Structures are given as structure tokens and as C-alpha cells.
Amino acid sequence: MVPWATLLLLGLLFSCCCLGHSSLTGAPRVYLTYKELLETRTARPFSFNFNTSDYRILLVDQDQERLYLGARDFLVALDLHNINKEPLIIHWPALPNQENECRLAGKGQRGECFNYIRLMEPLNRTHLYACGTGAYHPVCILINRGWRSEEYLFRMVPHSLEPGKGKCPYDPRQPSMAVLINNTLYAGVHVDFMGTDAALFRTMGPRPAIRTEQHDSRWLYDPVFLQAHVIPDSSDHNDDKLYFFFREKALEGAVGPAVLARVGRVCLNDDGGQRSLLNKWTTFLKARLVCSVIGEDGVETFFDELRDVFLLPTQDEKHPLLYGVFSTLGSVFRGSAVCVYSMADIRTVFNGPFAHKEGHNYQWGPYTGRVPYPRPGACPGGTFTPGLRSTREFSDELVTFVRAHPLMFHAVYPLQRRPLLVRTNVPYSFTTLAVDLVDAVDGRYEVLFLGTDQGTVQKVIVLPKEQGILEELTLEEVEVFRVPAPVKTLWISSKRQQLYVSSDMGVSQLSLHRCREYGEACADCCLARDPYCAWDGQRCARYSHTAKRRSRRQDIKHGDPLRQCRGFNAKATTVGSQTCA
Ligand SMILES: *[C@@H]1O[C@H](CO)[C@@H](O)[C@H](O)[C@H]1NC(C)=O
Ligand SMILES: *[C@@H]1O[C@H](CO)[C@@H](O)[C@H](O)[C@H]1NC(C)=O
Ligand SMILES: *[C@@H]1O[C@H](CO)[C@@H](O)[C@H](O)[C@H]1NC(C)=O
């Protein structure tokens, strides 16, 4: 905890003496090494005595209070309260003949000839569906987890093994996404052994299997799929769409960035075309997500490499907030940013002009000709197409238009047209994020948990200051793994106040707060400005907004210990009397 005393001193100077904004962007108030974190007894690494790695897939099951984990050759069911309490284990290695074939095909030098779990989704109340790479031979199985966790049931269903093509990649290094809704699987995945054909697939379920157009870079251009969510667009379920997030090579031209962030969408009730786009999506559209900063010189710097997306639900299920983590890996400029998007802005872009290009030597522009009816991207039977029963009834003109115009002309900009958080010239980049809404004495705060490529998790709040300036406070940074490795997945449980973090090297569970680490005095607690924590008269402790107000001292907005700590020791323990007294 080296920077702690210095930071506290600076914190005191800044907040008590009104020196303006805190300029120590990204420097955490508390930094805990792995050893120090374990000493606080607020974190628990999962210890697994099997030879495995690549703990990428985490699935939280709130009903059964379990955390399902998919790693190399293993599926594990953990207790959400204590991930080391009696884990239930399924060993699911690749079949020996598949492993041999994998090696004969010249693979295996980088550990590809194992069964890497890449999908684990709830199928119904009692069963999970899981898929693995199967040594370059994707396979899927059913898992029986029983009705209740007390049954301690976690077992592969005999004879349920089936091909996983179109659900899980062959190559474990190729990222994929999948979501299982109403027995229907939507997967963004590479579907061939060579790993050159990436598509958004729909399989299983009652509707026909469909995919994106093959070998058409206007649709998908070397995509890296990240996440997919069903977000309703109206009260009519026929309008329900799958929104998905990915990055891909830029189509827009050689001058711009090499990689762009995208939001795409399809209608859940798409059945494909009748004469053309047979068994292909006829409602597929995509748009660019912009996350950029404008420097004092007016130059716009873009963060285009989308790494992760977090969907924060609101009261209205049609309007979740979307948090994206971006990075940029330019040669001169390295950094990360978090941008927040509204569904209203995303829908506006999808309702706007389509991107169009006359020919090879032309620039992309807005399509100004007549747009077919119903409007491309509208779902059959929904608000805008009441008379139609299926996409197979779409006119040839509509299908031809959709095929050639999957991209929207306008890009989606973040709220306030700027990032919520930016980090530049730091030796790390963000890889993942999760967001929690926390009620404090003086309001509700969004707390960001950000995983880094160095195996740490940062806890950050962003406060509005005068004239629309944002103040970023990094409350803490903790090393979550014994062996540092980039954070792959974060799962937050607000209900349980726990964060589950995974990487290639391990899985850890940590509490969302460690109030006592801020120090022994009221001032320490107050200056920390952590919405989870308040001075309770004796120590810095978990604040609950249902507790009596007067007994809790907390001031997130100003962090002013003079006002809050009257009658208590208003001085921070680790700093002398040279500041506010
Ligand atoms: C674990 O598995 C890897 C890959 O097969 C192997 O190289 C390594 O030796 C194994 N380690 C132990 C302790 O068995
Ligand atoms: C869940 O699905 C499995 C496989 O289709 C089936 O055997 C099981 O009965 C289903 N359970 C429920 C509760 O519907
Ligand atoms: C799943 O199917 C049921 C019954 O058909 C429907 O009411 C529900 O809206 C569907 N859920 C989603 C997410 O589409």
C-alpha cells in the first residue's frame, strides 16, 4: 500500500483546500497487492486441484445461488457465497480420437487440442446447455442441475452429446458469443475449421436455422463478437430484437481506423427470405459505435477497439443503459475509455439513413433514394408491419435492399458526446467492466468495476462537477489473481455484494467493498468518498441507506471531513496536522 499516505495527503489538500479538480486520474486511493487483498478477508480465490486453465465462462444462477464455471476440460458448479465450498465438477475432455485428429491436422503447439468450454447457458429450470471446442471438433451437451441446489446435482445427460458447429468455435483463440433464449440459440462464431467464416447463427428452437450472408464483407468483416442481449423495442413482442456488440475491420475505407466498434441487431422472428437470402437474416442491420475525445487542439481521438459491454437495466426494459469499454492501440497513443449509450440514440441511428456506395471508386454516403416498405430492419407482425406474418412475405425489392445495405450511415455517439472515463498514458488497458448502482446519503451513484490486462480490478466513481466537468475517483485497485493475467470476465451480484472475476489463470470472488482499508479515522472514511462506506461513529463500515441517517457520516460529493467529522477525529490518521486543522 505504498501510495496510500501520499495520496491521502493530496486528497486532503485538494478536498479541504479547494484546489479544484483531482488531477491524479487513475491513481487509486487504496492499492492492494494480492497478498494484502487476501489479508482483508474480503476476497476468495477459487482453488482447483486439477490441471486446467482458461476460466473464461462464468454464469451466475441467482435462483439456485450458483456460479457455473467453464474452463479447459472442466465444468464446475460453485456456491455463490463461497466459491470454494464443495464445488461440483464435470470432467469433459476431448475424445481421444478427436485429440489425435487435431494433432494430425498440425494443431496442438499452443494447446488447441483440448476441450475449451465456450458456451454455458440455461436451457430451462433444470438443465444447462454447454459447448466446447472439443480439440477442433466443437461439441455440445446437456447438463442436469436439478431443481434446487440442495440436490447437489450437476451431471452430464447421457447420450446428449451433439455437434457444436455454428455454436462454438473450432479454434479456442477465436472469441465467440452466444445466448440461449426460449430454447433458441443465437451465436456469433467462426463456423469452419480454418476459422475464416464468421457468422451470426440461429440454431435449435422451432424456427429455421439462419445465418448472416456468407463471404460478404459488407455484412461482417473479420468480426470479433463480444455480447448479445434481447432488448424489446416496443410492447409488441413481435418487435423483439437481438442486439449484439462486436468489433470488425473497417469497411468505410483505407483512410480511417483499421477496426471499428459495432452494434448490430436482428429480429427474433426472422425466418429468412423466400427467393433470395434463403436461410439468411433479412432484418440484419449494424451501426458504428463511436467513443472519442476532442483534444484542446480540436483533434478527435477515437477509441475503436470495443472490449466489453455491460447492460445496466433501468425501470423500463426497453431502455437499458449500455456501457462499453474501449481501447486504442495506436503506435503513438495508448489508452482506454468507457462510453455510455442510450437505446434511444441507438434506435435513432437505426431509423436514420442507410449507408450507401455507388461503386468501388465512390465514398460511402447516405442512401437518398426510395427506401422499400416495410422499412428494412422492421420485424414482421410488429408495430410497423402489422399485416405481415413472416419475413418470407417481404418483397424482393426489400430483400435486395437489405442485402446491399446492412450498415447505417450515422454512427451512435455516447451520452454527452464524450466518454464517461478516459485513461491515457497508463501502463495498462481495461478489458472488462461491470456497473453497480449504489444508494448513498447524498444520492445514487454508479460504481464501475473495471478489469485490466494486468490482472487487477479498479473501482471507480465519476462525479459531475461545475460546468459539466467530470471528476473521476479511483477508489481502489486490487490484484485479484496469484499469477497476474488479463481479466476475461466479470460478473457482479448486487444482491450478494460480490464480484466474480476470471482470467486464464484463475477465478476469484471479492466483496464490492473493503471500508476498513481506508483508515482508522472519520476523516479517512469521509475522504475516501466510497458510496458503499460511511463512518458509523467508530469505524469506516458498510453504509446501508436503510440505516438511520444521523448515525452515518458520509459525503460523496465533496468529501469534506470538517463538516462530517465534527466531534470525531477529523484528521486522517496517516497524515499530520499540516492540512485542514
Ligand atoms: C498440465 O497440462 C499441460 C498441458 O497438457 C501440461 O503441459 C502440463 O505438464 C500439465 N501439468 C501438470 C502439473 O500435470
Ligand atoms: C429441460 O430440458 C431437458 C432437455 O430437453 C428436458 O429433459 C427436461 O425435462 C426439461 N426440464 C423442464 C423442467 O422443462
Ligand atoms: C419466450 O416465449 C414465450 C412464449 O412463447 C413468450 O411469451 C416470451 O416473450 C418469449 N421470450 C422471449 C425473450 O422472446
XYZ file of C-alpha atoms and ligand atoms in Angstrom:
623
model
C 0.000 0.000 0.000
C 2.748 2.423 -0.846
C 0.981 5.372 -2.474
C -1.614 5.464 0.242
C -0.206 8.064 2.632
C 0.863 10.380 -0.161
C -2.470 10.138 -1.844
C -4.321 10.782 1.336
C -2.280 13.895 1.879
C -3.006 15.079 -1.613
C -6.628 14.156 -1.153
C -6.787 16.256 1.991
C -5.116 19.174 0.290
C -7.445 19.008 -2.644
C -10.715 18.481 -0.902
C -10.156 20.692 2.107
C -8.359 23.483 0.404
C -10.431 23.627 -2.720
C -7.622 23.337 -5.199
C -10.067 22.348 -7.882
C -10.244 19.017 -9.600
C -8.285 15.998 -8.612
C -5.633 15.601 -11.236
C -4.418 12.199 -10.159
C -6.551 10.421 -12.706
C -6.379 6.720 -12.267
C -4.232 6.727 -9.154
C -6.211 4.688 -6.645
C -6.785 5.809 -3.078
C -6.094 2.263 -1.961
C -3.936 -0.249 -3.817
C -3.859 -3.811 -2.535
C -1.446 -6.461 -3.696
C -2.792 -9.996 -3.958
C -1.375 -10.816 -0.524
C -2.833 -7.692 1.066
C -6.195 -8.371 -0.527
C -6.301 -11.866 0.972
C -5.379 -10.427 4.371
C -8.510 -8.256 4.316
C -10.613 -11.450 4.176
C -12.851 -9.835 1.588
C -11.686 -11.972 -1.324
C -11.506 -15.649 -2.080
C -9.565 -17.255 -4.908
C -11.045 -20.468 -6.247
C -8.602 -23.251 -5.636
C -8.942 -26.117 -8.013
C -6.687 -29.157 -7.808
C -6.997 -30.112 -11.443
C -4.681 -29.282 -14.297
C -6.716 -26.736 -16.196
C -6.715 -23.118 -17.373
C -8.808 -20.635 -19.331
C -11.568 -19.935 -16.847
C -13.479 -17.775 -19.258
C -17.114 -18.726 -18.944
C -18.951 -17.541 -15.848
C -22.677 -17.876 -15.443
C -24.459 -16.688 -12.331
C -27.628 -18.522 -11.412
C -29.457 -16.349 -8.872
C -32.264 -18.898 -8.371
C -30.029 -21.723 -7.319
C -27.382 -19.399 -5.899
C -24.715 -20.992 -8.005
C -21.875 -19.838 -10.170
C -21.187 -22.042 -13.165
C -17.693 -22.037 -14.477
C -16.391 -23.293 -17.802
C -12.659 -23.946 -18.146
C -10.378 -26.188 -20.187
C -11.869 -29.708 -19.989
C -13.950 -28.857 -16.905
C -17.397 -27.590 -15.980
C -17.845 -26.606 -12.363
C -20.818 -25.533 -10.245
C -19.804 -23.300 -7.335
C -21.604 -21.881 -4.334
C -22.169 -18.132 -4.837
C -21.494 -17.391 -1.159
C -18.237 -19.261 -1.027
C -16.795 -20.455 -4.288
C -14.600 -22.986 -2.500
C -17.436 -24.756 -0.750
C -17.955 -28.210 -2.261
C -17.641 -27.472 -5.970
C -19.487 -29.925 -8.217
C -17.251 -30.971 -11.070
C -17.774 -32.438 -14.527
C -14.640 -33.565 -16.328
C -15.321 -33.217 -20.045
C -12.119 -33.738 -22.046
C -11.935 -34.036 -25.818
C -12.441 -37.576 -27.134
C -9.086 -39.321 -27.678
C -9.686 -39.810 -31.419
C -10.554 -36.107 -31.796
C -7.398 -35.151 -29.983
C -5.365 -37.377 -32.323
C -7.037 -35.885 -35.372
C -6.341 -32.422 -34.029
C -2.640 -33.237 -33.729
C -2.565 -34.913 -37.136
C -4.021 -31.712 -38.576
C -0.930 -29.924 -37.305
C -2.545 -28.248 -34.319
C -1.683 -28.542 -30.671
C 1.501 -26.487 -30.341
C -0.437 -23.835 -28.458
C -2.644 -26.183 -26.511
C -5.518 -26.157 -29.007
C -6.216 -29.875 -28.767
C -8.238 -29.680 -25.559
C -11.908 -29.114 -24.950
C -12.220 -25.415 -24.137
C -15.696 -24.578 -22.835
C -17.047 -21.606 -24.754
C -20.748 -21.661 -24.009
C -22.826 -22.418 -20.944
C -26.412 -21.192 -20.935
C -29.537 -22.086 -19.004
C -31.901 -24.144 -21.186
C -34.757 -24.458 -18.705
C -35.314 -24.659 -14.957
C -33.411 -27.911 -14.622
C -30.929 -28.077 -17.482
C -27.948 -26.189 -18.867
C -26.606 -26.320 -22.391
C -22.828 -26.305 -22.771
C -20.460 -26.398 -25.729
C -16.719 -26.826 -26.036
C -14.128 -26.706 -28.795
C -13.524 -30.479 -28.457
C -9.988 -30.389 -29.888
C -11.051 -28.575 -33.067
C -14.269 -30.549 -33.184
C -16.976 -28.426 -31.467
C -19.443 -30.426 -29.388
C -22.369 -29.646 -27.079
C -24.033 -31.444 -24.187
C -26.952 -31.131 -21.788
C -26.296 -30.840 -18.091
C -28.817 -31.717 -15.431
C -28.511 -29.359 -12.461
C -31.741 -30.397 -10.731
C -34.472 -28.149 -9.400
C -32.727 -26.917 -6.296
C -29.109 -26.524 -5.236
C -29.704 -28.792 -2.214
C -29.951 -31.700 -4.605
C -26.229 -31.300 -5.348
C -26.917 -32.447 -8.857
C -24.582 -31.455 -11.680
C -24.302 -34.164 -14.263
C -23.927 -34.626 -17.982
C -27.095 -36.081 -19.520
C -26.099 -39.448 -21.048
C -26.171 -39.584 -24.863
C -26.810 -35.836 -25.120
C -23.556 -35.174 -26.999
C -24.239 -33.411 -30.291
C -22.276 -31.461 -32.934
C -21.430 -27.894 -31.915
C -20.785 -26.413 -35.343
C -22.302 -22.945 -35.536
C -22.467 -22.763 -31.748
C -18.871 -22.932 -30.619
C -15.634 -22.129 -32.483
C -13.038 -24.721 -33.538
C -10.129 -22.565 -32.515
C -10.078 -21.702 -28.792
C -8.325 -18.421 -29.560
C -11.232 -17.131 -31.620
C -13.659 -15.205 -29.403
C -17.336 -16.042 -29.667
C -20.631 -15.066 -28.098
C -23.822 -16.997 -27.501
C -27.170 -16.547 -25.846
C -29.937 -19.106 -25.457
C -33.459 -17.658 -25.446
C -36.607 -19.755 -25.342
C -34.708 -22.859 -26.473
C -33.241 -20.962 -29.403
C -29.516 -20.369 -29.620
C -28.046 -17.201 -31.124
C -24.302 -17.467 -31.575
C -21.673 -15.204 -33.083
C -18.980 -17.624 -34.029
C -16.494 -18.866 -36.638
C -18.077 -21.909 -38.204
C -15.276 -23.573 -40.123
C -12.078 -25.408 -39.285
C -9.961 -22.730 -40.956
C -11.626 -20.006 -38.926
C -12.342 -17.744 -41.890
C -16.154 -17.870 -41.945
C -17.649 -15.891 -39.068
C -21.403 -15.543 -38.772
C -24.299 -14.766 -36.527
C -26.178 -18.068 -36.324
C -29.543 -19.064 -35.043
C -29.957 -22.758 -34.303
C -32.163 -25.045 -32.187
C -35.721 -23.978 -31.393
C -38.795 -24.095 -33.607
C -37.683 -21.607 -36.267
C -35.419 -22.479 -39.212
C -31.660 -22.219 -38.752
C -30.421 -18.985 -40.306
C -27.177 -17.064 -40.544
C -25.605 -13.923 -41.913
C -24.708 -13.727 -45.589
C -21.526 -15.677 -46.289
C -18.312 -14.078 -47.571
C -19.828 -10.607 -47.807
C -17.649 -8.064 -46.023
C -20.487 -5.535 -46.050
C -22.259 -7.744 -43.509
C -19.346 -8.868 -41.367
C -15.655 -8.209 -41.932
C -13.447 -10.328 -39.695
C -15.674 -9.741 -36.674
C -14.849 -10.306 -33.027
C -18.169 -10.995 -31.296
C -18.493 -9.815 -27.720
C -22.038 -9.934 -26.379
C -25.684 -10.329 -27.300
C -28.869 -9.344 -25.461
C -32.557 -9.424 -26.271
C -33.925 -5.903 -25.893
C -37.595 -5.306 -26.670
C -38.287 -2.349 -28.964
C -41.974 -1.956 -28.169
C -44.694 -3.565 -26.087
C -45.396 -5.862 -29.051
C -43.206 -8.975 -28.735
C -43.148 -9.358 -32.498
C -40.768 -6.373 -32.439
C -38.278 -8.104 -30.102
C -34.734 -7.919 -31.348
C -31.380 -9.361 -30.534
C -28.871 -6.534 -30.129
C -25.272 -7.649 -30.320
C -21.927 -5.965 -29.909
C -18.751 -6.673 -31.801
C -15.755 -5.126 -33.463
C -14.665 -5.725 -37.016
C -12.354 -4.482 -39.724
C -13.368 -1.140 -41.122
C -15.196 -1.222 -44.415
C -15.526 2.509 -44.676
C -12.173 2.989 -46.297
C -8.435 2.780 -46.006
C -8.053 6.252 -44.523
C -9.939 5.654 -41.292
C -9.202 3.333 -38.402
C -8.477 -0.329 -39.025
C -11.024 -1.609 -36.526
C -14.462 -0.260 -35.623
C -16.899 -0.909 -32.802
C -20.375 -2.017 -33.830
C -23.847 -2.585 -32.555
C -25.887 -4.961 -34.702
C -29.427 -6.240 -34.490
C -31.815 -8.827 -35.930
C -35.474 -9.624 -35.324
C -36.052 -12.741 -33.217
C -38.871 -13.763 -35.574
C -36.789 -13.551 -38.755
C -37.390 -16.645 -40.927
C -35.081 -15.658 -43.778
C -36.027 -14.759 -47.338
C -38.130 -16.642 -49.837
C -36.294 -16.308 -53.170
C -33.131 -14.590 -52.074
C -31.495 -14.554 -48.626
C -32.867 -18.035 -48.143
C -31.954 -19.161 -44.591
C -30.198 -15.824 -44.076
C -31.240 -12.929 -41.862
C -33.469 -10.452 -43.673
C -33.517 -7.963 -40.771
C -29.778 -7.693 -40.089
C -28.534 -4.121 -39.593
C -25.468 -2.651 -37.929
C -24.103 0.744 -36.942
C -20.836 2.163 -35.712
C -20.362 2.938 -32.020
C -18.185 5.992 -31.529
C -16.189 6.643 -28.377
C -13.879 9.605 -28.819
C -12.339 12.622 -27.120
C -11.745 16.005 -28.651
C -8.424 17.488 -27.619
C -7.729 21.158 -26.934
C -6.342 21.380 -30.460
C -9.713 20.196 -31.804
C -8.322 16.858 -32.924
C -10.662 13.938 -32.312
C -9.071 10.794 -30.933
C -11.075 7.610 -31.322
C -11.194 4.575 -29.094
C -12.376 1.946 -31.536
C -11.381 -1.365 -30.081
C -14.516 -2.420 -28.225
C -13.536 -4.885 -25.500
C -16.617 -5.446 -23.364
C -20.199 -4.273 -22.894
C -22.288 -4.080 -19.741
C -26.033 -3.691 -19.848
C -27.425 -1.779 -16.880
C -31.173 -2.371 -16.577
C -33.478 0.555 -15.836
C -37.143 0.646 -14.821
C -38.056 0.352 -18.486
C -36.846 -2.909 -20.046
C -36.783 -1.209 -23.459
C -34.197 1.280 -22.243
C -31.224 -0.324 -20.525
C -28.050 1.760 -20.443
C -25.146 0.312 -22.381
C -21.639 0.736 -21.031
C -18.807 -0.044 -23.419
C -15.101 -0.434 -22.628
C -12.858 0.591 -25.497
C -9.162 0.719 -26.035
C -6.891 2.072 -28.668
C -3.598 0.520 -29.544
C -2.134 3.118 -31.834
C 1.622 3.448 -32.017
C 1.675 6.952 -30.548
C -1.291 6.742 -28.296
C -2.379 4.045 -25.931
C -5.429 4.270 -23.747
C -8.822 3.040 -22.644
C -12.202 4.692 -22.304
C -15.680 3.918 -21.054
C -18.612 5.288 -23.070
C -22.303 5.044 -22.211
C -25.055 4.756 -24.840
C -28.796 5.076 -24.651
C -31.147 2.793 -26.553
C -32.963 5.895 -27.791
C -29.794 7.077 -29.564
C -29.165 3.608 -30.960
C -32.729 3.372 -32.318
C -32.472 6.835 -33.837
C -29.443 5.699 -35.845
C -31.255 2.535 -37.000
C -34.199 4.705 -38.055
C -31.912 7.064 -39.968
C -30.334 6.840 -43.420
C -28.640 3.683 -44.682
C -25.009 3.838 -45.759
C -24.627 3.541 -49.495
C -21.827 3.339 -52.006
C -22.314 3.668 -55.756
C -19.283 1.628 -56.679
C -15.674 0.870 -55.856
C -14.390 4.328 -56.542
C -17.072 6.138 -54.582
C -17.227 7.261 -50.973
C -19.812 5.991 -48.532
C -22.757 8.361 -48.276
C -26.324 8.343 -47.023
C -28.769 6.481 -49.243
C -31.107 9.116 -50.640
C -33.257 7.016 -52.961
C -36.608 5.463 -52.190
C -36.460 3.070 -49.233
C -38.682 -0.022 -49.621
C -41.740 -0.602 -47.461
C -41.825 -2.034 -44.856
C -38.666 -0.302 -43.818
C -35.644 -2.643 -43.801
C -34.988 -3.845 -40.275
C -38.646 -3.829 -39.201
C -39.930 -7.120 -37.786
C -42.907 -8.924 -39.364
C -46.135 -8.670 -37.404
C -44.734 -5.814 -35.324
C -45.750 -2.198 -34.862
C -44.605 -1.177 -38.347
C -45.636 -4.238 -40.330
C -48.968 -5.352 -38.860
C -50.178 -7.233 -41.952
C -47.119 -9.432 -42.467
C -46.775 -12.832 -40.838
C -43.230 -13.738 -41.803
C -40.084 -12.294 -43.347
C -40.741 -14.739 -46.214
C -43.513 -12.371 -47.269
C -41.031 -9.494 -47.657
C -40.914 -8.143 -51.207
C -37.940 -8.965 -53.427
C -37.176 -5.269 -53.502
C -36.911 -5.158 -49.702
C -34.723 -8.263 -49.512
C -32.426 -6.985 -52.254
C -32.095 -3.666 -50.432
C -31.316 -5.307 -47.080
C -28.685 -7.486 -48.651
C -26.816 -4.486 -50.041
C -27.396 -2.026 -47.149
C -26.718 -3.673 -43.804
C -24.847 -0.615 -42.480
C -26.402 2.585 -41.141
C -24.897 5.852 -42.316
C -24.791 7.639 -38.964
C -22.759 6.438 -36.016
C -24.052 6.141 -32.471
C -22.461 8.700 -30.150
C -22.271 8.264 -26.395
C -24.301 10.260 -23.877
C -22.933 13.815 -23.585
C -20.925 13.000 -26.732
C -17.913 12.088 -24.668
C -16.536 9.212 -22.622
C -17.505 8.798 -19.007
C -13.937 7.892 -18.231
C -10.641 8.061 -20.087
C -7.231 6.640 -19.264
C -4.238 7.508 -21.351
C -0.531 7.058 -20.870
C -1.039 4.364 -18.293
C 0.754 1.020 -18.471
C -2.474 -0.994 -18.607
C -5.703 -1.146 -20.539
C -9.203 -2.067 -19.453
C -10.594 -5.373 -20.645
C -13.973 -5.757 -18.901
C -16.485 -3.873 -16.814
C -19.466 -4.230 -14.520
C -21.596 -1.473 -13.018
C -23.455 -1.270 -9.727
C -25.942 1.409 -8.627
C -25.384 2.368 -5.032
C -27.605 4.484 -2.807
C -25.557 6.795 -0.613
C -26.574 9.562 1.825
C -26.423 12.252 -0.829
C -27.756 10.386 -3.819
C -27.399 7.403 -6.091
C -24.041 6.625 -7.644
C -22.917 4.362 -10.435
C -19.844 2.460 -9.359
C -17.718 0.992 -12.138
C -15.648 -2.144 -11.662
C -13.043 -2.342 -14.391
C -10.841 -5.341 -15.094
C -7.399 -4.661 -16.543
C -4.982 -6.605 -18.702
C -2.663 -6.679 -15.667
C -4.984 -8.833 -13.584
C -6.294 -6.054 -11.363
C -9.780 -4.683 -10.777
C -10.331 -0.954 -10.316
C -13.327 0.527 -8.573
C -14.183 3.946 -9.954
C -16.877 6.574 -9.482
C -17.417 9.535 -11.764
C -18.919 12.687 -10.282
C -20.269 15.684 -12.136
C -18.505 18.898 -11.203
C -19.201 22.510 -12.084
C -19.562 23.412 -15.777
C -20.138 19.857 -16.814
C -16.622 18.746 -15.922
C -16.439 15.186 -14.676
C -14.369 14.139 -11.735
C -13.060 10.580 -11.745
C -12.209 8.919 -8.476
C -10.446 5.592 -8.389
C -11.459 4.271 -5.009
C -9.311 1.182 -5.115
C -7.292 -1.135 -7.279
C -6.755 -4.729 -6.218
C -4.692 -7.590 -7.588
C -7.155 -10.440 -7.877
C -5.014 -13.363 -9.027
C -1.923 -15.008 -7.589
C -0.492 -15.150 -11.091
C -1.382 -11.886 -12.866
C -3.303 -12.383 -16.123
C -5.723 -10.209 -18.091
C -9.220 -10.173 -16.615
C -11.501 -12.061 -19.023
C -14.921 -11.959 -17.376
C -16.602 -10.017 -14.582
C -19.942 -10.956 -13.033
C -21.494 -8.722 -10.422
C -24.121 -9.735 -7.908
C -25.514 -6.609 -6.245
C -27.788 -8.757 -4.175
C -24.846 -10.609 -2.703
C -22.441 -7.657 -2.890
C -19.907 -9.829 -4.663
C -17.864 -9.604 -7.798
C -16.696 -12.748 -9.603
C -13.574 -12.297 -11.701
C -11.970 -14.734 -14.105
C -8.862 -14.985 -16.246
C -6.856 -17.711 -17.960
C -5.165 -18.341 -14.635
C -7.973 -18.394 -12.122
C -11.257 -17.251 -10.647
C -11.746 -15.039 -7.600
C -14.687 -13.815 -5.647
C -14.441 -10.439 -3.945
C -16.633 -8.204 -1.897
C -17.698 -4.927 -3.500
C -16.338 -3.004 -0.514
C -13.458 -3.034 1.949
C -14.341 0.040 4.030
C -11.795 -0.549 6.778
C -8.915 -0.325 4.334
C -9.450 3.433 4.018
C -8.090 4.049 7.524
C -8.900 4.345 11.205
C -10.288 7.883 11.431
C -13.527 9.530 10.411
C -11.610 11.736 8.009
C -10.093 8.725 6.252
C -13.535 7.345 5.662
C -15.003 10.638 4.548
C -12.168 11.433 2.184
C -12.434 8.038 0.557
C -15.832 9.059 -0.861
C -16.832 5.459 -1.369
C -20.645 5.247 -1.647
C -20.559 1.776 -0.053
C -18.862 3.118 3.093
C -19.685 5.542 5.926
C -18.291 6.458 9.334
C -20.544 4.847 11.915
C -19.080 6.647 14.949
C -16.379 4.072 15.482
C -15.092 2.897 12.174
C -15.459 3.059 8.447
C -18.149 0.500 7.712
C -20.590 -0.646 5.092
C -23.252 2.008 4.590
C -26.801 0.895 4.137
C -29.241 3.595 3.181
C -31.951 1.972 5.247
C -29.924 2.583 8.437
C -30.593 5.741 10.468
C -29.129 8.729 8.739
C -27.778 10.593 11.719
C -25.599 7.770 12.828
C -23.826 7.675 9.477
C -21.312 10.200 8.231
C -20.692 10.225 4.537
C -20.123 12.887 1.887
C -19.518 11.519 -1.577
C -19.982 14.798 -3.427
C -17.464 16.869 -1.515
C -15.565 14.508 0.758
C -15.417 17.257 3.384
C -14.267 15.807 6.698
C -14.564 19.111 8.561
C -18.291 19.105 8.154
C -18.828 15.387 8.510
C -16.433 14.526 11.280
C -17.159 17.281 13.818
C -16.855 15.655 17.215
C -14.791 12.835 15.775
C -11.188 12.875 14.820
C -11.412 14.978 11.710
C -7.811 14.361 10.825
C -6.697 11.434 8.789
C -4.619 9.039 10.857
C -1.821 8.671 8.422
C -1.241 12.378 7.878
C -0.018 15.032 10.311
C -1.809 18.226 11.248
C -0.452 20.238 8.358
C -3.710 20.391 6.426
C -7.211 21.254 7.475
C -6.987 21.744 11.219
C -0.887 -29.617 -17.322
O -1.272 -29.754 -18.667
C -0.356 -29.197 -19.581
C -0.912 -29.340 -20.955
O -1.089 -30.670 -21.241
C 0.995 -29.901 -19.452
O 1.913 -29.292 -20.347
C 1.497 -29.761 -18.029
O 2.687 -30.505 -17.872
C 0.436 -30.277 -17.054
N 0.879 -30.004 -15.701
C 0.821 -30.917 -14.748
C 1.267 -30.477 -13.396
O 0.411 -32.043 -14.943
C -35.390 -29.248 -19.675
O -34.906 -29.747 -20.909
C -34.495 -31.095 -20.876
C -33.901 -31.434 -22.225
O -34.738 -31.104 -23.255
C -35.687 -31.989 -20.536
O -35.278 -33.335 -20.469
C -36.243 -31.547 -19.194
O -37.399 -32.295 -18.893
C -36.592 -30.065 -19.226
N -36.967 -29.643 -17.880
C -38.022 -28.855 -17.666
C -38.282 -28.507 -16.257
O -38.737 -28.459 -18.570
C -40.457 -16.873 -24.974
O -41.649 -17.496 -25.366
C -42.797 -17.121 -24.617
C -43.962 -17.956 -25.078
O -43.987 -18.067 -26.463
C -43.023 -15.623 -24.818
O -44.124 -15.202 -24.045
C -41.768 -14.861 -24.368
O -41.933 -13.495 -24.625
C -40.562 -15.375 -25.103
N -39.378 -14.734 -24.570
C -38.535 -14.040 -25.336
C -37.389 -13.432 -24.672
O -38.707 -13.930 -26.529
